[in-house]
């Protein structure tokens, strides 16, 4: 059974979804939708139209799942509930604090339409959430840790770019090795924000800019940097292009817990991701999620879901028999 | 909602289940069933009866899920299909090659009874299977690795104990560090059986036994040891009791794969377990599975399932709202 996919938006994540569709034989890209002039966009897949986002409703019968590739700040809070009125949708909404509201709005649209919206798919929220959930179910007495990185934080890089005199910037979130090693070894320390991660910044400054002011503004920026040990490296535009053009990321979800009548036995569950390309990995999760959404909807389910609600088998192109034989 | 649990059998795994029930407020132990004389058994939980396995049918209305704690060699191939005629059941059947047959038999019983049987729950098969499945869905182009250990293999320990002149034995399966390090670093080598694991044996020999014969018989034992680099250490009974009384285990499921239009980006997904007590961890998985089985059956589902078919949320005592707020 082939799942016909539309992509809304065409940034890094959308290209990750497009590439992932090419790796899944049962997925087919039908169209890419954009708010930009369709003629201005050249997509990687041949013979697939780029269509104005305004015309997406014309594709209601041609698409099984619309994958929303906008950002969580302004795009998805509007788009998910809106497009869920017409399509099964998948998004990667990642503003944790606003998930309940986002869920409620998408749920109302999807239920009214008899469709499914699967929100917050990716790796955090997403695969990391699933790792936390399973680990919590198995080890009720325990402590969770999530470490992110080493990887590029788009939000923090953007925040640096808004400082006067900054031409470009890349911020890496880095787990503190000593803290990570302790947790991986089964210890359950109390760790402050500062003790878990450091922030490494690579900055291209305009000629003649006041470097010490820029460095000070970065290190004291509330929420983004002030609670962390931050290092700032000024580099050339050439060095930026050469050494910092990738978008790697990853991290660790670890739960240390105990079992036994006297809680005498300790256990560590660790889930680790190391990703060369954050958007391509996230895009790959979204395509597997699109497959699951289409199946669940074909079975008559509707409403908003998260990966917590999806039986793992629904994400796979293999049959139940094949899965039991090959992967169980 | 409380799930009322019965335990069939009372070995190490059953005691792990019993301890795990004590850690889950929504789980209640109703009775332990045994083929031994019930009067000969003293269980850890107060005010819970030990009942003859012959009388289990009397508990059909008093138990929501019967957790089967027998072995995969001879117990479960009979018990699962038999008890599935009366109860929702959960087992940890782990003979990979026979899973299709075991599934078919349990499915027939459970469907006829309108109940659910959830088979092969534990960590491998179980949590490791789930890790393999998710990783395969996300990274279709890639290679899977499973490393086990360092941990006690009950089957291999038993095999050594059957050798003449052996009083007791403990066999540890150990991943080969160099191979594991390569895979964790994102490489995808082809590895032979010998290159992945070594086997460490601790043996207590009878006085006057021919140690070199015992060592030779171990190292050349077909299937169990002949394909591995095996070391044999002869120790005293006292040393065995002091240093080898635990049942630790664990291991690694790793998938290395690539994404991108030219498959130019690499990714590593790793799931790691380090367990002080194999039976207590497995028992903890079984109790979470019992919760899920009861819910799915209350919703009207029946038949044989594996963890591939269980939405992760069903394993948790938390509500969907709580899960989204706390763990997503």
XYZ file of C-alpha atoms in Angstrom:
656
model
C 0.000 0.000 0.000
C 1.487 3.298 -1.124
C 1.130 6.469 0.923
C 0.783 9.616 -1.190
C 2.523 12.500 0.555
C 2.354 16.261 0.178
C 4.992 18.512 1.740
C 4.005 21.939 3.076
C 6.951 24.335 3.034
C 10.358 23.855 1.469
C 13.150 24.547 3.936
C 15.774 22.176 5.381
C 13.221 19.909 7.060
C 11.120 19.643 3.901
C 14.184 18.621 1.912
C 14.865 16.015 4.593
C 11.332 14.672 4.108
C 11.776 14.717 0.340
C 15.018 12.732 0.583
C 13.417 10.235 2.996
C 10.491 9.644 0.638
C 13.094 8.588 -1.921
C 14.353 5.942 0.527
C 10.912 4.405 1.156
C 9.434 2.453 -1.738
C 5.896 2.632 -0.405
C 5.961 6.454 -0.149
C 5.252 8.764 -3.067
C 5.729 12.517 -3.208
C 2.689 14.110 -4.896
C 3.423 17.814 -4.551
C 5.358 20.426 -2.607
C 3.350 23.428 -1.405
C 4.891 26.805 -0.709
C 3.839 30.327 0.171
C 6.601 31.528 -2.119
C 6.104 31.871 -5.875
C 6.131 28.220 -7.043
C 8.178 29.230 -10.068
C 10.978 30.416 -7.770
C 11.419 26.952 -6.246
C 13.421 24.111 -7.727
C 12.931 20.878 -5.826
C 15.141 17.802 -5.966
C 12.542 15.284 -7.161
C 11.790 15.187 -10.870
C 8.265 15.431 -12.242
C 6.711 16.583 -8.974
C 4.885 19.925 -9.075
C 5.517 22.866 -6.776
C 2.133 24.363 -5.973
C 1.011 27.548 -4.226
C -0.026 26.856 -0.640
C -3.296 28.628 -1.483
C -4.223 25.768 -3.822
C -3.630 22.941 -1.353
C -7.364 22.208 -1.017
C -7.378 21.080 -4.661
C -5.217 18.168 -3.548
C -7.592 16.829 -0.892
C -8.252 13.647 -2.866
C -4.755 13.273 -4.271
C -2.817 13.209 -0.996
C -3.071 10.714 1.867
C -0.922 12.660 4.322
C 0.277 16.269 4.318
C 3.622 16.629 6.095
C 3.917 20.093 7.636
C 7.479 21.367 7.535
C 7.020 24.843 8.988
C 8.515 26.135 12.228
C 7.012 25.790 15.682
C 7.180 29.493 16.497
C 4.680 30.894 13.999
C 3.881 28.391 11.212
C 2.616 25.249 12.921
C 0.399 26.926 15.559
C -1.743 28.077 12.611
C -1.099 25.439 9.970
C -1.679 22.191 11.824
C -5.233 22.945 12.948
C -6.019 24.551 9.589
C -4.762 21.782 7.300
C -6.104 19.089 9.632
C -9.550 20.135 8.416
C -8.681 18.728 4.987
C -5.863 16.222 5.399
C -4.239 13.668 7.609
C -1.273 15.713 8.811
C 2.070 15.107 10.511
C 4.087 17.849 12.165
C 7.226 18.269 14.270
C 5.840 20.862 16.703
C 8.481 21.188 19.409
C 7.478 24.001 21.760
C 6.992 21.681 24.735
C 5.058 24.145 26.876
C 2.422 24.728 24.187
C 1.808 21.105 23.239
C -1.491 20.796 25.205
C -2.982 23.771 23.347
C -1.603 22.643 19.999
C -2.981 19.165 20.626
C -6.464 20.442 21.501
C -6.731 22.581 18.367
C -5.492 19.850 16.059
C -7.747 17.303 17.745
C -10.855 19.408 17.120
C -10.032 19.878 13.431
C -9.088 16.247 12.857
C -12.113 14.822 14.611
C -14.451 17.069 12.632
C -12.791 15.942 9.406
C -12.520 12.266 10.311
C -8.758 12.557 9.815
C -5.669 12.084 11.976
C -3.103 14.641 13.009
C 0.118 13.226 14.460
C 1.987 16.013 16.214
C 5.453 16.520 17.692
C 7.158 13.863 15.586
C 10.897 14.027 15.302
C 13.515 13.075 17.842
C 12.825 15.457 20.732
C 9.886 15.518 20.986
C 9.581 12.189 19.218
C 12.018 9.303 19.556
C 13.435 10.725 22.799
C 9.895 10.971 24.192
C 9.239 7.338 23.354
C 12.520 6.335 24.999
C 11.506 8.245 28.142
C 8.052 6.661 28.151
C 9.186 3.040 27.796
C 11.919 3.545 30.398
C 9.462 5.092 32.863
C 6.992 2.246 32.389
C 9.637 -0.395 33.048
C 11.425 1.365 35.900
C 8.852 3.305 37.958
C 11.506 3.999 40.619
C 14.152 5.964 38.809
C 15.443 9.237 37.448
C 15.430 10.578 33.877
C 18.197 12.469 32.170
C 18.264 14.038 28.728
C 21.505 15.374 27.287
C 21.527 17.114 23.927
C 24.435 17.405 21.533
C 27.030 17.825 20.455
C 24.894 19.626 17.904
C 23.775 22.855 16.307
C 20.941 24.708 17.997
C 19.157 26.733 15.338
C 17.380 28.911 17.921
C 20.582 29.840 19.707
C 22.416 30.480 16.438
C 19.597 32.804 15.353
C 19.728 34.644 18.685
C 23.421 35.403 18.179
C 22.814 36.570 14.609
C 20.442 39.242 15.904
C 23.294 40.933 17.841
C 24.621 44.097 16.209
C 27.856 43.524 14.317
C 27.302 39.771 13.851
C 27.268 38.565 10.234
C 26.835 34.864 10.914
C 26.881 32.485 13.890
C 26.685 28.837 14.777
C 25.973 27.594 18.301
C 26.800 24.070 19.440
C 25.149 22.572 22.509
C 27.632 20.226 24.197
C 26.961 17.768 27.038
C 29.378 18.104 29.966
C 31.443 14.940 29.722
C 31.845 14.369 33.440
C 28.106 14.653 34.108
C 27.221 12.435 31.161
C 29.776 9.815 32.200
C 28.374 9.709 35.742
C 24.818 9.178 34.519
C 25.816 6.563 31.936
C 27.651 4.695 34.692
C 24.392 4.352 36.578
C 24.690 7.193 39.061
C 21.771 9.557 39.628
C 23.271 12.939 40.515
C 21.284 16.147 40.871
C 22.564 18.349 38.049
C 22.008 22.055 37.493
C 21.487 23.473 34.003
C 25.117 24.622 34.000
C 26.400 21.215 35.030
C 24.716 19.407 32.145
C 25.589 21.409 29.020
C 28.024 23.999 27.749
C 27.499 26.278 24.751
C 30.129 26.811 22.046
C 29.613 29.763 19.725
C 31.345 30.419 16.395
C 30.799 33.994 15.275
C 31.659 35.966 12.145
C 31.806 39.640 13.092
C 31.570 42.629 10.796
C 34.843 44.432 10.129
C 35.587 46.840 12.949
C 32.881 45.474 15.241
C 33.500 45.569 18.989
C 34.296 41.911 19.660
C 34.318 42.166 23.420
C 30.862 43.750 23.382
C 29.540 40.969 21.146
C 31.033 38.323 23.400
C 29.539 39.997 26.468
C 26.113 40.290 24.856
C 26.134 36.604 23.978
C 27.272 35.364 27.373
C 24.757 37.450 29.316
C 21.751 36.853 27.063
C 18.857 35.789 29.346
C 17.414 32.253 28.895
C 19.675 31.500 25.955
C 23.151 31.750 27.490
C 23.249 33.304 30.958
C 22.722 30.004 32.790
C 25.486 28.221 30.854
C 29.247 28.218 30.581
C 29.601 29.712 27.116
C 32.668 30.047 24.924
C 32.815 32.411 21.950
C 35.178 31.941 19.001
C 35.452 34.636 16.340
C 36.151 33.118 12.954
C 36.246 34.184 9.319
C 33.324 33.754 6.921
C 35.471 31.297 4.985
C 36.084 29.193 8.095
C 32.351 29.254 8.851
C 31.530 27.937 5.402
C 34.266 25.322 5.507
C 33.867 23.916 9.017
C 30.363 24.757 10.182
C 28.025 24.204 7.253
C 26.585 20.923 8.561
C 23.602 20.590 10.879
C 24.646 17.706 13.153
C 22.871 16.922 16.400
C 22.000 14.105 18.729
C 21.929 13.321 22.393
C 21.123 10.853 25.121
C 18.031 9.811 27.038
C 19.019 7.856 30.119
C 16.962 6.462 32.969
C 18.612 4.948 36.009
C 16.266 2.976 38.213
C 16.060 0.164 40.707
C 14.079 -3.027 41.178
C 13.769 -5.728 43.821
C 11.918 -6.151 47.076
C 14.504 -3.922 48.756
C 15.201 -1.906 45.575
C 18.612 -3.507 45.715
C 19.273 -3.885 41.980
C 20.145 -1.027 39.646
C 19.460 -0.725 35.949
C 20.407 1.739 33.227
C 18.386 2.285 30.050
C 20.058 4.518 27.481
C 18.882 5.728 24.088
C 21.484 7.590 22.043
C 21.316 9.404 18.722
C 24.241 10.731 16.741
C 23.046 12.555 13.657
C 25.027 14.040 10.784
C 21.920 15.917 9.672
C 19.230 16.909 12.116
C 16.663 17.861 9.423
C 17.224 14.694 7.389
C 16.829 12.467 10.438
C 13.715 14.367 11.535
C 12.387 14.142 7.992
C 12.928 10.391 8.067
C 10.887 10.124 11.267
C 8.111 12.197 9.680
C 7.860 9.875 6.668
C 7.567 6.780 8.894
C 4.908 8.680 10.846
C 3.019 9.518 7.641
C 2.824 5.795 6.882
C 1.407 5.101 10.355
C -1.105 7.939 10.150
C -2.454 6.769 6.840
C -2.929 3.217 8.138
C -4.588 4.304 11.359
C -6.936 6.560 9.415
C -7.741 3.767 6.942
C -8.787 1.705 9.962
C -11.250 4.402 10.950
C -9.318 6.247 13.651
C -9.404 10.044 13.830
C -8.292 12.902 16.062
C -4.932 14.177 17.238
C -2.308 11.622 18.240
C 1.306 11.565 19.316
C 3.875 8.812 18.851
C 2.744 7.525 22.275
C -0.481 6.397 20.597
C 1.080 4.675 17.585
C 1.728 0.910 17.706
C 5.359 0.623 16.529
C 4.425 -1.850 13.763
C 2.394 0.865 12.004
C 5.588 2.786 11.280
C 7.062 -0.074 9.250
C 6.478 -1.092 5.634
C 6.845 -4.745 6.674
C 3.897 -6.998 7.486
C 3.267 -8.237 11.014
C 4.541 -11.690 10.005
C 7.728 -10.253 8.549
C 8.325 -8.092 11.606
C 7.967 -11.030 13.981
C 10.298 -13.151 11.853
C 12.969 -10.521 11.221
C 13.030 -8.071 14.102
C 11.383 -9.607 17.160
C -7.876 1.320 37.119
C -6.194 -1.579 38.894
C -4.969 -4.631 37.023
C -5.330 -7.870 38.985
C -2.412 -10.170 38.204
C -1.815 -13.877 38.683
C 1.674 -15.357 38.391
C 2.147 -18.846 36.940
C 5.324 -20.452 38.247
C 7.622 -19.238 41.003
C 11.230 -19.120 39.859
C 13.558 -16.130 39.446
C 11.414 -14.470 36.795
C 8.243 -14.867 38.849
C 9.936 -13.250 41.835
C 10.961 -10.402 39.507
C 7.316 -9.990 38.496
C 6.241 -10.116 42.126
C 8.741 -7.398 43.082
C 7.674 -5.243 40.116
C 4.003 -5.486 41.103
C 5.048 -3.958 44.428
C 6.502 -0.988 42.533
C 3.324 -0.289 40.533
C 0.415 1.108 42.517
C -2.160 0.155 39.911
C -1.083 -3.510 39.891
C -2.304 -6.067 42.418
C -1.044 -9.610 42.918
C -4.019 -11.952 43.350
C -2.340 -15.350 43.517
C 0.768 -17.324 42.615
C 0.167 -20.656 40.870
C 2.621 -23.518 41.010
C 2.870 -27.143 39.966
C 4.712 -27.777 43.199
C 2.884 -28.420 46.457
C 1.567 -24.938 47.367
C 2.449 -25.550 51.018
C 6.116 -25.925 50.063
C 6.287 -22.384 48.650
C 6.799 -19.225 50.672
C 6.327 -16.107 48.563
C 7.491 -12.606 49.402
C 4.110 -10.844 49.352
C 1.968 -11.122 52.452
C -1.653 -12.271 52.329
C -1.463 -13.587 48.791
C -2.321 -17.277 48.345
C -0.154 -19.856 46.622
C -2.485 -22.088 44.641
C -2.038 -25.335 42.751
C -1.711 -24.770 39.013
C -4.527 -27.309 38.599
C -6.946 -24.860 40.223
C -6.138 -21.839 38.070
C -9.496 -22.017 36.261
C -11.214 -21.109 39.543
C -9.568 -17.711 39.222
C -10.934 -16.848 35.797
C -13.067 -14.027 37.207
C -10.599 -12.891 39.824
C -7.598 -12.225 37.575
C -7.294 -9.727 34.719
C -3.953 -10.987 33.397
C -2.031 -14.185 34.058
C 1.727 -13.657 33.748
C 3.417 -16.851 32.624
C 6.853 -17.233 34.190
C 7.851 -20.630 32.838
C 10.750 -21.371 30.523
C 10.702 -21.234 26.726
C 12.043 -24.755 26.224
C 9.198 -26.842 27.627
C 6.780 -24.737 29.733
C 5.571 -21.923 27.511
C 5.041 -23.932 24.303
C 2.256 -25.705 26.230
C 1.171 -23.123 28.788
C 0.592 -20.032 26.686
C -1.935 -21.561 24.311
C -3.573 -23.461 27.173
C -4.013 -20.596 29.620
C -4.932 -18.201 26.815
C -8.227 -20.085 26.635
C -9.146 -18.667 30.055
C -7.081 -15.551 30.656
C -5.380 -12.595 29.125
C -1.782 -13.792 29.296
C 1.703 -12.319 29.011
C 4.810 -14.408 28.429
C 8.522 -13.959 27.739
C 8.864 -16.689 25.092
C 12.350 -16.230 23.668
C 13.047 -19.083 21.247
C 13.248 -16.811 18.201
C 12.953 -19.560 15.601
C 9.705 -20.886 17.072
C 7.905 -17.580 17.518
C 5.681 -17.969 14.402
C 4.334 -21.306 15.666
C 3.984 -20.041 19.237
C 2.163 -16.964 17.934
C -0.277 -18.999 15.838
C -1.217 -21.293 18.710
C -1.678 -18.453 21.197
C -3.652 -16.459 18.627
C -6.145 -19.269 18.085
C -6.745 -19.704 21.833
C -7.004 -15.985 22.548
C -9.355 -15.230 19.679
C -11.658 -18.079 20.698
C -11.719 -16.737 24.255
C -12.005 -13.061 23.342
C -8.802 -12.470 25.294
C -5.315 -11.176 24.487
C -2.004 -12.993 24.670
C 1.078 -10.769 24.537
C 4.106 -12.945 23.800
C 7.854 -12.523 23.815
C 7.920 -9.635 26.285
C 11.159 -8.916 28.023
C 14.257 -7.250 26.673
C 15.343 -9.587 23.858
C 12.863 -10.319 22.489
C 11.088 -7.240 23.823
C 12.706 -3.855 24.315
C 15.574 -4.752 21.959
C 13.028 -5.769 19.311
C 11.250 -2.434 19.644
C 14.565 -0.597 19.364
C 15.362 -2.531 16.172
C 11.920 -1.815 14.747
C 11.920 1.942 15.330
C 15.477 2.237 14.026
C 14.639 0.264 10.872
C 11.574 2.411 10.202
C 13.561 5.643 10.507
C 16.678 4.503 8.671
C 15.676 2.116 5.856
C 19.235 2.227 4.496
C 21.348 0.843 7.291
C 22.737 -2.090 9.209
C 21.649 -3.557 12.551
C 23.902 -4.822 15.305
C 22.972 -6.494 18.567
C 25.608 -7.086 21.221
C 24.735 -8.936 24.408
C 26.442 -8.623 27.748
C 28.425 -8.510 29.786
C 25.957 -10.885 31.379
C 25.077 -14.344 32.551
C 23.656 -16.723 29.974
C 21.503 -19.243 31.809
C 21.463 -21.642 28.840
C 25.229 -21.706 28.490
C 25.729 -22.071 32.254
C 23.342 -25.032 32.239
C 25.204 -26.605 29.320
C 28.460 -26.511 31.267
C 26.795 -27.978 34.367
C 25.817 -31.054 32.351
C 29.507 -31.922 31.788
C 30.784 -34.763 33.960
C 32.770 -33.531 36.935
C 31.226 -30.031 36.972
C 29.503 -29.068 40.229
C 28.504 -25.529 39.255
C 29.158 -23.078 36.442
C 28.490 -19.553 35.380
C 28.945 -18.341 31.805
C 29.284 -14.665 30.913
C 28.689 -13.433 27.377
C 30.986 -10.488 26.686
C 30.921 -8.139 23.690
C 34.297 -7.723 21.970
C 35.295 -4.184 22.854
C 36.959 -3.336 19.575
C 33.974 -4.471 17.507
C 31.503 -2.684 19.760
C 33.555 0.522 19.686
C 33.660 0.470 15.876
C 29.916 0.069 15.587
C 29.154 2.697 18.218
C 31.406 5.088 16.327
C 29.166 4.751 13.279
C 31.099 2.203 11.262
C 29.292 -0.755 9.683
C 31.784 -3.632 9.635
C 30.919 -7.195 8.688
C 31.489 -9.176 11.881
C 31.650 -12.921 12.342
C 30.152 -14.578 15.402
C 33.646 -14.857 16.903
C 34.386 -11.193 16.307
C 31.317 -9.988 18.216
C 31.348 -11.875 21.513
C 33.637 -13.877 23.767
C 32.507 -16.365 26.409
C 33.921 -16.396 29.955
C 33.243 -19.504 32.017
C 33.623 -19.886 35.775
C 33.532 -23.525 36.769
C 33.539 -25.400 40.079
C 34.902 -28.894 39.439
C 34.501 -31.977 41.591
C 37.555 -33.000 43.565
C 39.887 -35.026 41.383
C 38.068 -34.188 38.150
C 40.115 -33.935 34.965
C 40.232 -30.186 34.492
C 41.798 -30.251 31.049
C 39.077 -32.600 29.800
C 36.360 -30.319 31.204
C 37.963 -27.284 29.602
C 38.239 -29.107 26.274
C 34.632 -30.291 26.424
C 33.438 -26.756 27.070
C 35.490 -25.125 24.336
C 34.514 -27.640 21.673
C 30.811 -27.862 22.525
C 28.891 -27.399 19.247
C 26.587 -24.349 18.920
C 27.270 -23.208 22.479
C 31.026 -22.558 22.460
C 32.835 -23.863 19.387
C 32.315 -20.702 17.331
C 33.593 -18.416 20.110
C 36.815 -17.542 21.841
C 36.132 -19.082 25.225
C 38.065 -18.800 28.463
C 37.579 -21.198 31.352
C 38.405 -20.347 34.965
C 38.236 -23.007 37.644
C 37.174 -21.540 40.968
C 36.089 -22.752 44.389
C 32.449 -23.112 45.417
C 33.032 -20.337 47.922
C 34.295 -17.994 45.207
C 31.290 -18.901 43.043
C 28.885 -17.967 45.831
C 30.728 -14.785 46.694
C 31.445 -13.358 43.239
C 28.984 -14.966 40.837
C 25.646 -15.110 42.601
C 24.104 -12.192 40.706
C 22.273 -12.466 37.382
C 23.403 -9.316 35.564
C 22.924 -8.817 31.842
C 22.394 -6.162 29.222
C 23.587 -5.233 25.796
C 23.338 -2.907 22.850
C 21.093 -2.539 19.818
C 22.724 -0.263 17.282
C 21.671 0.749 13.798
C 23.959 2.758 11.562
C 22.272 4.231 8.522
C 22.395 7.027 6.019
C 20.060 9.672 4.649
C 20.172 12.346 1.973
C 19.700 12.487 -1.779
C 23.196 11.028 -2.182
C 23.029 9.071 1.118
C 25.722 11.444 2.230
C 24.776 11.777 5.906
C 25.323 9.099 8.532
C 23.344 8.448 11.674
C 23.705 6.167 14.667
C 20.798 4.990 16.816
C 21.799 3.088 19.947
C 19.718 1.468 22.663
C 21.669 0.193 25.653
C 20.653 -1.777 28.729
C 22.796 -2.466 31.757
C 20.962 -4.656 34.218
C 21.949 -5.782 37.702
C 19.197 -8.380 37.608
C 18.001 -9.886 34.351
C 14.886 -11.542 35.875
C 13.834 -8.445 37.798
C 14.154 -6.234 34.722
C 12.279 -8.764 32.589
C 9.644 -9.026 35.319
C 9.257 -5.253 35.273
C 8.640 -5.337 31.521
C 6.047 -8.100 32.002
C 4.091 -6.047 34.545
C 3.952 -3.009 32.235
C 2.814 -5.391 29.491
C 0.093 -6.821 31.743
C -1.274 -3.298 32.167
C -1.334 -2.782 28.396
C -2.957 -6.150 27.733
C -5.734 -5.487 30.210
C -6.504 -2.111 28.638
C -6.457 -3.394 25.083
C -8.761 -6.253 26.052
C -11.129 -3.861 27.887
C -11.354 -1.949 24.596
C -12.501 -5.107 22.867
C -9.281 -6.297 21.237
C -8.384 -9.973 21.225
C -5.843 -12.389 19.753
C -2.099 -12.757 20.036
C 0.030 -9.602 20.028
C 3.648 -8.626 20.442
C 5.067 -5.366 21.747
C 5.110 -4.219 18.098
C 1.314 -3.983 18.326
C 1.107 -2.084 21.604
C 0.822 1.719 21.569
C 3.510 2.803 24.059
C 1.004 4.838 26.096
C -0.844 1.646 27.064
C 2.181 0.510 29.065
C 2.010 3.533 31.358
C -0.162 4.194 34.403
C -0.303 7.884 33.425
C -3.149 9.405 31.412
C -2.622 10.634 27.862
C -2.722 14.241 29.118
C -0.111 13.526 31.773
C 2.134 11.726 29.304
C 2.037 14.613 26.829
C 2.758 17.123 29.599
C 5.527 15.176 31.357
C 7.295 12.947 28.861
C 6.675 14.223 25.314
